[in-house]
Amino acid sequence: MTTITRFAPSPTGMLHIGGARTALFNYLFARRNQGKFLLRIEDTDKARSTQEAVDAILDGMSWLGLESGEVPIFQAARADRHVECAEQMIASGKAFRCYVTPEELQDRRERGEAARASAKQDGISETEKKALLAQASELLAPFRSPYRDGRTPADTDAPYTVRLRAPDSGEISVADKVQGDIRIKADEIDDLILLRADGSPTYMLAVVVDDHDMGVTHVIRGDDHLRNTFRQVPIYEAMGWDIPVFAHVPMIHGDDGAKLSKRHGALSTTAYRDMGYLPEALNAYLLRLGWSHGDQELFTLDEASEVFSLEAINKSPARLDLAKLNDVNAHFIRTCDPERLMTLLKPWLEKAAEAPLSSDILAKIETALPSMSDRGATLPELAEAFRFFWTANTDNLNKKARKALSGDGLARLSKLRLAIANVTEWSDTALQQLLTSYCEQNELSFGQIGPPIRAALTGGLPAPDLAPVMAWLGKDETLRRLDFHLASTEAQDK
């Protein structure tokens, strides 16, 4: 039997990172078992579903590399099939037409709440309290329709819903691959609605029919759907279908342990792309939120697909930690192919520069990139580390740089400039040898010549060692920056 998993988001908003993790788990499990990973868009909520949300989901899935091998299925297009199955259950006696109105159901709930509230009042006897609580329990219990056993309505032309006849007794059990064996009493389940009064199928019916027709063998989803599973199992049984394997994954919480919300940071998957995270980094981080394998901390999709299992998913909620995500992203930036990293970095470089960069500057940055890829946890952070390539920051010298470019520091810079100009082999190795030998010959420490050179070249901006900085900037640009400060001082002296 071919393993088939699915990810079934509702197109009513962004692709939440919790949803992205669910998609990731489904994708990896299917790959581990040489199966299929399918995508279903559950767009039955016409009032809230939008094409913009569909596009955002597809964009997010594509960015993460979690694309299905088949075209997405849109649930709303399958409404006729859902209705067909409901009618089949009516014919077999597993479902029925229910003429109870919404107003009658509301009245039932209100009377139940009123009885419960009355039981809490002072001055009533224990006998009255017991009777009121029993009444409340009956009225607020899972709804069992009076029409479930063939009762005839007063008006056969009255509107009706189609309800599933819930099991009368016994238990409903689920052997969950994450949560373990779970059982509930059958009387905890109501006669759930399959078709609304307007004839449209409900989520509960549509999900089961679609999973069956798609051949889904494993339903991997958030544990907020666990209650739904106990309501959906009787639909499988009513249709005589095989029940898939279920695995309900705990939710992602914020670092404070509370349910994830906007205050904990970005929720949209593509928002992380827009913040400068790499897709492989987000995948690796989401994977470690609730799943682990041996001592290995980080996995690529290929590595994870070799070892992923449902049994290794933790039962406890995972906590989102942006500091750890930054660490993971920094790792994948460092190990990223330089050519691809340069492509990813270029828009951030030009955003930092607030202008397009020349091909000469971009070429210099590309040369330096392998040595500087560890200088940022995100793409914008890394781009900022290259700022000294396009500006010497002469108009914004900090106090430390101004001090370095005065007095003895400036005098040493003037003499050192001549030695630098005479370097024939312009490489970081040759330049480092020059600086070392210059200090030895003039009985100077590097701490005496380094600060004025750095200040002249970068204007106080963060930068690596001086020799590679000069090598990357090139001889002409290095001398131009040194000359600018030397000439400015001469002009002030005059």
Tab-separated table of C-alpha atoms in Angstrom:
chain	number	residue	atom	x	y	z
A	1	MET	CA	0.000	0.000	0.000
A	2	THR	CA	1.344	3.417	-0.976
A	3	THR	CA	1.684	5.871	1.898
A	4	ILE	CA	-0.284	9.047	1.175
A	5	THR	CA	-0.320	12.134	3.371
A	6	ARG	CA	-1.935	15.493	2.845
A	7	PHE	CA	-1.781	19.065	4.054
A	8	ALA	CA	-5.198	20.732	4.039
A	9	PRO	CA	-5.071	24.456	4.880
A	10	SER	CA	-8.040	26.799	4.823
A	11	PRO	CA	-7.474	29.797	2.506
A	12	THR	CA	-8.756	32.360	4.949
A	13	GLY	CA	-5.383	33.918	5.733
A	14	MET	CA	-1.640	33.411	5.717
A	15	LEU	CA	0.251	30.145	5.941
A	16	HIS	CA	0.874	30.076	9.687
A	17	ILE	CA	4.197	28.624	10.841
A	18	GLY	CA	2.264	25.999	12.785
A	19	GLY	CA	0.643	24.969	9.522
A	20	ALA	CA	4.035	25.001	7.815
A	21	ARG	CA	5.366	22.572	10.424
A	22	THR	CA	2.360	20.289	9.880
A	23	ALA	CA	3.001	20.392	6.134
A	24	LEU	CA	6.676	19.618	6.784
A	25	PHE	CA	5.862	16.567	8.901
A	26	ASN	CA	3.454	15.258	6.238
A	27	TYR	CA	5.993	15.879	3.498
A	28	LEU	CA	8.813	14.110	5.325
A	29	PHE	CA	6.700	11.121	6.354
A	30	ALA	CA	5.574	10.587	2.767
A	31	ARG	CA	9.163	10.825	1.496
A	32	ARG	CA	10.457	8.484	4.198
A	33	ASN	CA	7.967	5.871	3.035
A	34	GLN	CA	8.376	6.503	-0.710
A	35	GLY	CA	4.805	7.734	-0.790
A	36	LYS	CA	2.843	10.774	-1.954
A	37	PHE	CA	2.378	14.159	-0.320
A	38	LEU	CA	-0.807	15.916	-1.460
A	39	LEU	CA	-2.205	19.414	-0.979
A	40	ARG	CA	-5.897	20.129	-0.499
A	41	ILE	CA	-7.282	23.660	-0.237
A	42	GLU	CA	-10.292	23.568	2.085
A	43	ASP	CA	-12.179	26.498	0.607
A	44	THR	CA	-15.732	25.632	1.630
A	45	ASP	CA	-16.011	28.830	3.720
A	46	LYS	CA	-16.887	31.053	0.775
A	47	ALA	CA	-17.341	34.146	2.928
A	48	ARG	CA	-13.758	34.067	4.204
A	49	SER	CA	-11.810	32.194	1.532
A	50	THR	CA	-9.826	34.410	-0.848
A	51	GLN	CA	-7.630	33.888	-3.893
A	52	GLU	CA	-5.017	36.047	-2.183
A	53	ALA	CA	-4.844	33.538	0.672
A	54	VAL	CA	-4.618	30.620	-1.776
A	55	ASP	CA	-1.718	32.346	-3.533
A	56	ALA	CA	-0.019	33.029	-0.183
A	57	ILE	CA	-0.289	29.367	0.830
A	58	LEU	CA	1.118	28.145	-2.486
A	59	ASP	CA	3.881	30.751	-2.322
A	60	GLY	CA	4.853	29.724	1.197
A	61	MET	CA	4.840	26.015	0.358
A	62	SER	CA	6.948	26.623	-2.742
A	63	TRP	CA	9.458	28.749	-0.815
A	64	LEU	CA	9.889	25.999	1.777
A	65	GLY	CA	10.281	23.371	-0.926
A	66	LEU	CA	7.247	21.421	0.285
A	67	GLU	CA	5.494	21.161	-3.033
A	68	SER	CA	3.172	18.292	-3.853
A	69	GLY	CA	3.818	16.089	-6.827
A	70	GLU	CA	0.215	16.636	-7.942
A	71	VAL	CA	-1.984	19.681	-8.516
A	72	PRO	CA	-3.848	20.946	-5.426
A	73	ILE	CA	-7.389	19.734	-4.837
A	74	PHE	CA	-9.997	22.387	-4.032
A	75	GLN	CA	-12.597	21.093	-1.620
A	76	ALA	CA	-15.434	23.366	-2.752
A	77	ALA	CA	-15.324	21.818	-6.224
A	78	ARG	CA	-16.205	18.436	-4.710
A	79	ALA	CA	-19.484	19.447	-3.042
A	80	ASP	CA	-21.566	17.135	-5.248
A	81	ARG	CA	-19.475	14.163	-4.139
A	82	HIS	CA	-19.935	15.116	-0.489
A	83	VAL	CA	-23.715	15.316	-0.935
A	84	GLU	CA	-23.700	11.953	-2.728
A	85	CYS	CA	-22.062	10.314	0.287
A	86	ALA	CA	-24.531	11.911	2.708
A	87	GLU	CA	-27.450	10.560	0.671
A	88	GLN	CA	-25.803	7.138	0.625
A	89	MET	CA	-25.695	7.195	4.426
A	90	ILE	CA	-29.375	8.177	4.566
A	91	ALA	CA	-30.200	5.211	2.329
A	92	SER	CA	-28.283	2.830	4.591
A	93	GLY	CA	-29.852	4.207	7.780
A	94	LYS	CA	-26.577	5.654	9.025
A	95	ALA	CA	-27.817	9.241	8.609
A	96	PHE	CA	-31.204	10.907	8.716
A	97	ARG	CA	-33.077	14.098	7.961
A	98	CYS	CA	-33.473	16.272	11.050
A	99	TYR	CA	-36.156	18.938	11.231
A	100	VAL	CA	-35.074	20.486	14.525
A	101	THR	CA	-34.657	24.219	13.912
A	102	PRO	CA	-31.773	26.424	15.044
A	103	GLU	CA	-34.225	28.259	17.272
A	104	GLU	CA	-35.166	25.021	19.034
A	105	LEU	CA	-31.508	24.170	19.575
A	106	GLN	CA	-30.829	27.630	20.954
A	107	ASP	CA	-33.805	27.331	23.314
A	108	ARG	CA	-32.418	23.963	24.501
A	109	ARG	CA	-29.044	25.509	25.305
A	110	GLU	CA	-30.586	28.495	27.063
A	111	ARG	CA	-32.802	26.316	29.261
A	112	GLY	CA	-29.781	24.194	30.123
A	113	GLU	CA	-27.703	27.232	31.078
A	114	ALA	CA	-30.595	28.640	33.088
A	115	ALA	CA	-30.971	25.377	35.036
A	116	ARG	CA	-27.237	25.323	35.735
A	117	ALA	CA	-27.301	28.933	36.928
A	118	SER	CA	-30.333	28.258	39.164
A	119	ALA	CA	-28.495	25.360	40.800
A	120	LYS	CA	-25.810	27.777	41.970
A	121	GLN	CA	-28.201	30.161	43.695
A	122	ASP	CA	-28.361	30.431	47.461
A	123	GLY	CA	-31.315	29.164	49.422
A	124	ILE	CA	-32.219	26.098	47.379
A	125	SER	CA	-32.300	22.626	48.884
A	126	GLU	CA	-29.918	19.851	47.927
A	127	THR	CA	-32.822	17.998	46.345
A	128	GLU	CA	-33.703	20.996	44.147
A	129	LYS	CA	-30.037	21.536	43.289
A	130	LYS	CA	-29.613	17.922	42.273
A	131	ALA	CA	-32.719	18.070	40.083
A	132	LEU	CA	-31.600	21.304	38.401
A	133	LEU	CA	-28.118	19.934	37.679
A	134	ALA	CA	-29.626	16.774	36.213
A	135	GLN	CA	-31.868	18.898	34.011
A	136	ALA	CA	-28.913	21.049	32.905
A	137	SER	CA	-26.831	17.968	32.162
A	138	GLU	CA	-29.566	16.534	29.966
A	139	LEU	CA	-30.179	19.771	28.052
A	140	LEU	CA	-26.478	20.546	27.529
A	141	ALA	CA	-25.441	16.994	26.661
A	142	PRO	CA	-24.344	16.168	23.096
A	143	PHE	CA	-27.462	16.535	20.961
A	144	ARG	CA	-29.319	13.402	19.953
A	145	SER	CA	-32.080	14.295	17.521
A	146	PRO	CA	-35.661	13.127	18.088
A	147	TYR	CA	-35.711	12.272	14.355
A	148	ARG	CA	-32.820	9.784	14.553
A	149	ASP	CA	-35.209	6.805	14.934
A	150	GLY	CA	-37.589	7.661	12.104
A	151	ARG	CA	-39.900	10.229	13.689
A	152	THR	CA	-42.138	11.863	11.084
A	153	PRO	CA	-42.042	15.691	10.903
A	154	ALA	CA	-45.223	17.716	11.196
A	155	ASP	CA	-44.420	19.336	7.862
A	156	THR	CA	-42.435	17.263	5.382
A	157	ASP	CA	-41.743	20.417	3.334
A	158	ALA	CA	-40.022	22.085	6.289
A	159	PRO	CA	-36.272	22.796	6.035
A	160	TYR	CA	-34.039	20.056	7.378
A	161	THR	CA	-30.428	19.185	7.943
A	162	VAL	CA	-28.862	15.788	7.393
A	163	ARG	CA	-27.264	14.363	10.520
A	164	LEU	CA	-25.104	11.328	11.162
A	165	ARG	CA	-26.649	8.842	13.582
A	166	ALA	CA	-24.017	8.779	16.302
A	167	PRO	CA	-23.168	5.456	17.981
A	168	ASP	CA	-25.683	4.622	20.689
A	169	SER	CA	-23.255	2.998	23.114
A	170	GLY	CA	-19.751	1.755	23.611
A	171	GLU	CA	-16.563	3.640	22.940
A	172	ILE	CA	-14.812	5.370	20.065
A	173	SER	CA	-11.086	4.683	20.067
A	174	VAL	CA	-8.143	6.150	18.184
A	175	ALA	CA	-4.671	4.574	18.157
A	176	ASP	CA	-2.854	7.883	17.690
A	177	LYS	CA	0.800	7.690	16.614
A	178	VAL	CA	1.700	10.688	18.767
A	179	GLN	CA	-0.865	10.816	21.553
A	180	GLY	CA	-1.164	7.068	22.068
A	181	ASP	CA	-4.395	5.079	22.481
A	182	ILE	CA	-7.303	7.392	23.306
A	183	ARG	CA	-10.887	6.436	23.980
A	184	ILE	CA	-14.069	8.335	24.670
A	185	LYS	CA	-17.608	7.174	25.373
A	186	ALA	CA	-19.851	7.179	22.335
A	187	ASP	CA	-22.466	9.273	24.146
A	188	GLU	CA	-19.988	12.167	24.196
A	189	ILE	CA	-20.560	12.592	20.454
A	190	ASP	CA	-23.627	14.339	19.048
A	191	ASP	CA	-25.623	13.564	15.941
A	192	LEU	CA	-23.384	15.813	13.891
A	193	ILE	CA	-24.630	17.702	10.852
A	194	LEU	CA	-23.446	16.388	7.487
A	195	LEU	CA	-25.509	18.675	5.252
A	196	ARG	CA	-26.749	22.094	6.284
A	197	ALA	CA	-30.310	23.252	5.671
A	198	ASP	CA	-29.196	24.843	2.395
A	199	GLY	CA	-27.825	21.498	1.249
A	200	SER	CA	-24.161	22.423	1.576
A	201	PRO	CA	-21.776	19.873	3.127
A	202	THR	CA	-20.101	20.570	6.468
A	203	TYR	CA	-16.381	20.454	7.168
A	204	MET	CA	-16.719	17.163	9.050
A	205	LEU	CA	-18.253	15.365	6.087
A	206	ALA	CA	-16.069	16.973	3.416
A	207	VAL	CA	-12.798	16.141	5.200
A	208	VAL	CA	-13.626	12.470	5.556
A	209	VAL	CA	-14.889	12.062	1.993
A	210	ASP	CA	-11.902	13.875	0.527
A	211	ASP	CA	-9.357	11.968	2.608
A	212	HIS	CA	-10.934	8.699	1.515
A	213	ASP	CA	-11.164	9.615	-2.152
A	214	MET	CA	-7.571	10.912	-2.153
A	215	GLY	CA	-6.427	7.613	-0.684
A	216	VAL	CA	-4.948	9.280	2.397
A	217	THR	CA	-3.411	6.626	4.620
A	218	HIS	CA	-2.037	8.879	7.377
A	219	VAL	CA	-3.712	12.020	8.721
A	220	ILE	CA	-1.031	14.135	10.418
A	221	ARG	CA	-2.444	17.352	11.852
A	222	GLY	CA	-2.515	19.597	14.901
A	223	ASP	CA	-3.905	18.236	18.150
A	224	ASP	CA	-6.576	20.946	18.062
A	225	HIS	CA	-8.301	18.519	15.635
A	226	LEU	CA	-8.252	15.601	18.080
A	227	ARG	CA	-11.853	16.163	19.138
A	228	ASN	CA	-12.870	16.274	15.475
A	229	THR	CA	-11.302	12.874	14.911
A	230	PHE	CA	-13.717	11.203	17.331
A	231	ARG	CA	-16.584	12.750	15.366
A	232	GLN	CA	-15.126	11.732	12.003
A	233	VAL	CA	-14.389	8.076	12.817
A	234	PRO	CA	-18.136	7.223	12.850
A	235	ILE	CA	-18.428	8.704	9.337
A	236	TYR	CA	-15.747	6.318	8.072
A	237	GLU	CA	-17.579	3.469	9.775
A	238	ALA	CA	-20.950	4.552	8.358
A	239	MET	CA	-19.491	4.519	4.841
A	240	GLY	CA	-17.690	1.209	5.400
A	241	TRP	CA	-14.315	2.795	4.658
A	242	ASP	CA	-10.899	2.014	6.094
A	243	ILE	CA	-9.925	4.456	8.816
A	244	PRO	CA	-6.560	6.154	8.231
A	245	VAL	CA	-3.774	6.255	10.782
A	246	PHE	CA	-3.982	9.432	12.863
A	247	ALA	CA	-1.155	11.461	14.351
A	248	HIS	CA	-2.055	14.623	16.249
A	249	VAL	CA	0.869	16.971	16.694
A	250	PRO	CA	1.031	19.327	19.721
A	251	MET	CA	0.712	23.048	19.082
A	252	ILE	CA	3.581	25.552	18.991
A	253	HIS	CA	3.565	27.949	21.942
A	254	GLY	CA	5.382	31.210	22.522
A	255	ASP	CA	8.499	31.426	24.661
A	256	ASP	CA	6.251	32.257	27.632
A	257	GLY	CA	4.328	29.000	27.243
A	258	ALA	CA	1.159	30.726	26.032
A	259	LYS	CA	-0.612	29.927	22.781
A	260	LEU	CA	1.296	31.421	19.876
A	261	SER	CA	0.044	34.879	18.886
A	262	LYS	CA	1.235	38.024	17.131
A	263	ARG	CA	2.949	39.299	20.257
A	264	HIS	CA	5.422	36.425	20.018
A	265	GLY	CA	6.658	37.572	16.614
A	266	ALA	CA	5.887	36.847	12.972
A	267	LEU	CA	3.273	34.185	12.369
A	268	SER	CA	3.229	34.091	8.571
A	269	THR	CA	5.697	31.735	6.945
A	270	THR	CA	6.599	34.207	4.213
A	271	ALA	CA	7.107	36.923	6.831
A	272	TYR	CA	10.239	35.033	7.848
A	273	ARG	CA	11.412	35.145	4.243
A	274	ASP	CA	10.814	38.889	4.289
A	275	MET	CA	12.883	39.120	7.484
A	276	GLY	CA	15.870	37.490	5.807
A	277	TYR	CA	15.619	33.852	6.871
A	278	LEU	CA	16.534	31.002	4.533
A	279	PRO	CA	13.873	28.368	3.765
A	280	GLU	CA	16.173	25.501	4.756
A	281	ALA	CA	16.786	27.229	8.092
A	282	LEU	CA	13.075	27.632	8.833
A	283	ASN	CA	12.452	24.004	7.874
A	284	ALA	CA	15.288	22.816	10.128
A	285	TYR	CA	14.039	24.942	13.010
A	286	LEU	CA	10.397	23.883	12.651
A	287	LEU	CA	11.519	20.266	12.487
A	288	ARG	CA	13.258	20.514	15.852
A	289	LEU	CA	10.086	21.986	17.400
A	290	GLY	CA	8.703	18.735	18.719
A	291	TRP	CA	10.790	16.167	16.809
A	292	SER	CA	14.296	14.861	17.323
A	293	HIS	CA	16.580	12.094	16.140
A	294	GLY	CA	19.676	11.044	18.015
A	295	ASP	CA	22.251	13.732	18.728
A	296	GLN	CA	21.920	15.539	15.411
A	297	GLU	CA	20.617	19.067	15.860
A	298	LEU	CA	20.040	20.290	12.308
A	299	PHE	CA	18.745	18.498	9.240
A	300	THR	CA	18.271	19.287	5.594
A	301	LEU	CA	15.078	18.024	3.980
A	302	ASP	CA	17.026	15.189	2.380
A	303	GLU	CA	18.613	14.167	5.667
A	304	ALA	CA	15.350	14.345	7.594
A	305	SER	CA	13.447	12.330	4.995
A	306	GLU	CA	15.814	9.430	5.640
A	307	VAL	CA	15.016	9.139	9.356
A	308	PHE	CA	11.696	10.908	10.058
A	309	SER	CA	9.138	8.964	12.102
A	310	LEU	CA	5.870	9.838	13.802
A	311	GLU	CA	6.889	8.010	16.972
A	312	ALA	CA	9.717	10.515	17.516
A	313	ILE	CA	7.313	13.461	17.771
A	314	ASN	CA	7.059	14.803	21.304
A	315	LYS	CA	3.662	14.876	23.024
A	316	SER	CA	4.337	18.218	24.718
A	317	PRO	CA	3.839	21.607	23.013
A	318	ALA	CA	6.995	23.121	21.545
A	319	ARG	CA	8.078	26.691	22.278
A	320	LEU	CA	9.028	29.204	19.619
A	321	ASP	CA	12.426	30.751	20.370
A	322	LEU	CA	13.549	33.388	17.875
A	323	ALA	CA	17.081	33.454	19.316
A	324	LYS	CA	17.466	29.774	18.443
A	325	LEU	CA	15.986	30.395	15.018
A	326	ASN	CA	18.654	33.045	14.473
A	327	ASP	CA	21.355	30.544	15.426
A	328	VAL	CA	19.942	27.994	12.990
A	329	ASN	CA	19.703	30.589	10.231
A	330	ALA	CA	23.279	31.721	10.861
A	331	HIS	CA	24.414	28.112	10.419
A	332	PHE	CA	22.678	27.741	7.076
A	333	ILE	CA	23.978	31.107	5.875
A	334	ARG	CA	27.520	29.958	6.656
A	335	THR	CA	27.039	26.675	4.809
A	336	CYS	CA	25.103	28.145	1.877
A	337	ASP	CA	26.611	27.888	-1.599
A	338	PRO	CA	28.374	31.270	-2.141
A	339	GLU	CA	26.809	31.843	-5.556
A	340	ARG	CA	23.286	31.244	-4.228
A	341	LEU	CA	23.994	33.288	-1.112
A	342	MET	CA	25.127	36.212	-3.227
A	343	THR	CA	21.895	36.036	-5.215
A	344	LEU	CA	19.860	36.032	-1.998
A	345	LEU	CA	21.940	38.799	-0.478
A	346	LYS	CA	21.952	41.262	-3.383
A	347	PRO	CA	18.461	42.760	-2.757
A	348	TRP	CA	19.372	43.281	0.903
A	349	LEU	CA	22.669	44.933	-0.028
A	350	GLU	CA	20.921	47.429	-2.281
A	351	LYS	CA	18.263	48.017	0.337
A	352	ALA	CA	20.974	48.803	2.888
A	353	ALA	CA	22.760	51.062	0.398
A	354	GLU	CA	19.454	52.684	-0.589
A	355	ALA	CA	20.611	52.543	-4.196
A	356	PRO	CA	21.760	50.042	-6.818
A	357	LEU	CA	25.381	49.018	-6.320
A	358	SER	CA	27.932	49.091	-9.107
A	359	SER	CA	29.128	45.858	-10.646
A	360	ASP	CA	32.593	46.633	-9.248
A	361	ILE	CA	31.360	46.818	-5.661
A	362	LEU	CA	29.196	43.730	-6.078
A	363	ALA	CA	32.178	41.822	-7.454
A	364	LYS	CA	34.257	42.838	-4.433
A	365	ILE	CA	31.493	41.748	-2.061
A	366	GLU	CA	31.183	38.428	-3.865
A	367	THR	CA	34.917	37.872	-3.386
A	368	ALA	CA	34.667	38.643	0.328
A	369	LEU	CA	31.452	36.727	0.941
A	370	PRO	CA	32.959	33.302	1.771
A	371	SER	CA	35.089	34.933	4.485
A	372	MET	CA	32.297	37.149	5.849
A	373	SER	CA	29.302	34.802	5.739
A	374	ASP	CA	29.494	34.382	9.516
A	375	ARG	CA	28.870	38.069	10.209
A	376	GLY	CA	25.068	37.983	10.274
A	377	ALA	CA	22.277	35.779	11.588
A	378	THR	CA	19.874	37.017	8.886
A	379	LEU	CA	20.349	38.326	5.359
A	380	PRO	CA	19.795	41.994	6.336
A	381	GLU	CA	22.288	41.628	9.190
A	382	LEU	CA	24.812	40.136	6.795
A	383	ALA	CA	24.187	42.848	4.216
A	384	GLU	CA	24.855	45.493	6.851
A	385	ALA	CA	28.264	43.930	7.539
A	386	PHE	CA	29.301	44.864	3.987
A	387	ARG	CA	28.434	48.552	4.356
A	388	PHE	CA	32.095	49.633	4.359
A	389	PHE	CA	32.364	48.381	0.766
A	390	TRP	CA	30.239	51.218	-0.598
A	391	THR	CA	30.947	53.948	1.940
A	392	ALA	CA	33.914	55.098	4.018
A	393	ASN	CA	31.400	56.672	6.408
A	394	THR	CA	33.348	59.949	6.293
A	395	ASP	CA	30.325	62.058	7.203
A	396	ASN	CA	29.487	60.014	10.278
A	397	LEU	CA	32.757	59.248	12.046
A	398	ASN	CA	32.222	58.150	15.610
A	399	LYS	CA	34.257	59.504	18.512
A	400	LYS	CA	36.722	56.618	18.438
A	401	ALA	CA	37.393	57.048	14.709
A	402	ARG	CA	37.882	60.806	15.030
A	403	LYS	CA	40.398	60.273	17.813
A	404	ALA	CA	42.299	57.685	15.747
A	405	LEU	CA	42.549	60.158	12.856
A	406	SER	CA	44.245	62.877	14.878
A	407	GLY	CA	47.657	63.606	16.376
A	408	ASP	CA	50.156	60.750	16.343
A	409	GLY	CA	47.698	58.398	14.695
A	410	LEU	CA	47.359	60.627	11.660
A	411	ALA	CA	51.118	61.143	11.465
A	412	ARG	CA	51.711	57.397	11.456
A	413	LEU	CA	49.023	56.989	8.808
A	414	SER	CA	50.817	59.452	6.554
A	415	LYS	CA	54.078	57.470	6.714
A	416	LEU	CA	52.335	54.114	6.411
A	417	ARG	CA	50.502	55.295	3.319
A	418	LEU	CA	53.808	55.399	1.416
A	419	ALA	CA	54.616	51.808	2.376
A	420	ILE	CA	51.137	50.651	1.341
A	421	ALA	CA	51.431	52.391	-2.008
A	422	ASN	CA	54.608	50.463	-2.756
A	423	VAL	CA	53.033	47.017	-2.296
A	424	THR	CA	53.323	45.181	-5.606
A	425	GLU	CA	51.313	42.049	-4.831
A	426	TRP	CA	47.903	43.248	-3.625
A	427	SER	CA	46.696	40.336	-1.501
A	428	ASP	CA	45.696	39.938	2.119
A	429	THR	CA	48.786	37.803	2.761
A	430	ALA	CA	51.176	40.390	1.316
A	431	LEU	CA	49.374	43.228	3.070
A	432	GLN	CA	49.491	41.437	6.413
A	433	GLN	CA	53.226	40.856	5.963
A	434	LEU	CA	53.655	44.551	5.170
A	435	LEU	CA	51.844	45.675	8.328
A	436	THR	CA	53.802	43.225	10.463
A	437	SER	CA	57.194	44.186	9.043
A	438	TYR	CA	56.363	47.898	9.178
A	439	CYS	CA	55.614	47.647	12.901
A	440	GLU	CA	58.842	45.738	13.522
A	441	GLN	CA	60.998	48.153	11.531
A	442	ASN	CA	59.506	51.225	13.209
A	443	GLU	CA	59.240	49.692	16.692
A	444	LEU	CA	55.479	50.157	16.726
A	445	SER	CA	52.700	47.921	18.014
A	446	PHE	CA	49.805	47.018	15.792
A	447	GLY	CA	47.612	48.882	18.228
A	448	GLN	CA	49.370	52.084	17.170
A	449	ILE	CA	48.851	51.757	13.424
A	450	GLY	CA	45.658	49.685	13.230
A	451	PRO	CA	43.112	52.205	14.576
A	452	PRO	CA	43.966	55.078	12.165
A	453	ILE	CA	43.982	52.746	9.137
A	454	ARG	CA	40.666	51.188	10.147
A	455	ALA	CA	39.120	54.592	10.827
A	456	ALA	CA	40.232	55.880	7.415
A	457	LEU	CA	39.008	52.819	5.563
A	458	THR	CA	35.686	52.179	7.318
A	459	GLY	CA	34.913	55.344	9.264
A	460	GLY	CA	34.224	53.280	12.364
A	461	LEU	CA	31.931	50.778	10.650
A	462	PRO	CA	32.313	47.148	11.775
A	463	ALA	CA	34.773	45.268	9.552
A	464	PRO	CA	37.083	42.213	9.644
A	465	ASP	CA	40.882	42.306	9.855
A	466	LEU	CA	42.627	45.141	8.030
A	467	ALA	CA	44.636	43.099	5.533
A	468	PRO	CA	41.612	41.405	3.930
A	469	VAL	CA	39.663	44.686	4.068
A	470	MET	CA	42.364	46.416	2.028
A	471	ALA	CA	42.620	43.434	-0.323
A	472	TRP	CA	38.876	43.448	-0.966
A	473	LEU	CA	38.628	47.225	-1.423
A	474	GLY	CA	41.503	47.178	-3.901
A	475	LYS	CA	44.622	49.310	-4.024
A	476	ASP	CA	43.053	52.359	-5.682
A	477	GLU	CA	40.112	52.558	-3.284
A	478	THR	CA	42.318	51.912	-0.236
A	479	LEU	CA	44.676	54.726	-1.182
A	480	ARG	CA	41.783	57.014	-2.081
A	481	ARG	CA	40.257	56.611	1.375
A	482	LEU	CA	43.588	57.153	3.101
A	483	ASP	CA	44.299	60.215	0.967
A	484	PHE	CA	40.901	61.708	1.733
A	485	HIS	CA	41.677	61.990	5.441
A	486	LEU	CA	45.276	63.047	4.900
A	487	ALA	CA	44.184	65.753	2.475
A	488	SER	CA	41.410	66.916	4.806
A	489	THR	CA	43.909	67.378	7.616
A	490	GLU	CA	46.339	69.289	5.399
A	491	ALA	CA	43.548	71.596	4.314
A	492	GLN	CA	42.589	72.239	7.949
A	493	ASP	CA	46.234	72.981	8.856
A	494	LYS	CA	46.449	75.597	6.135
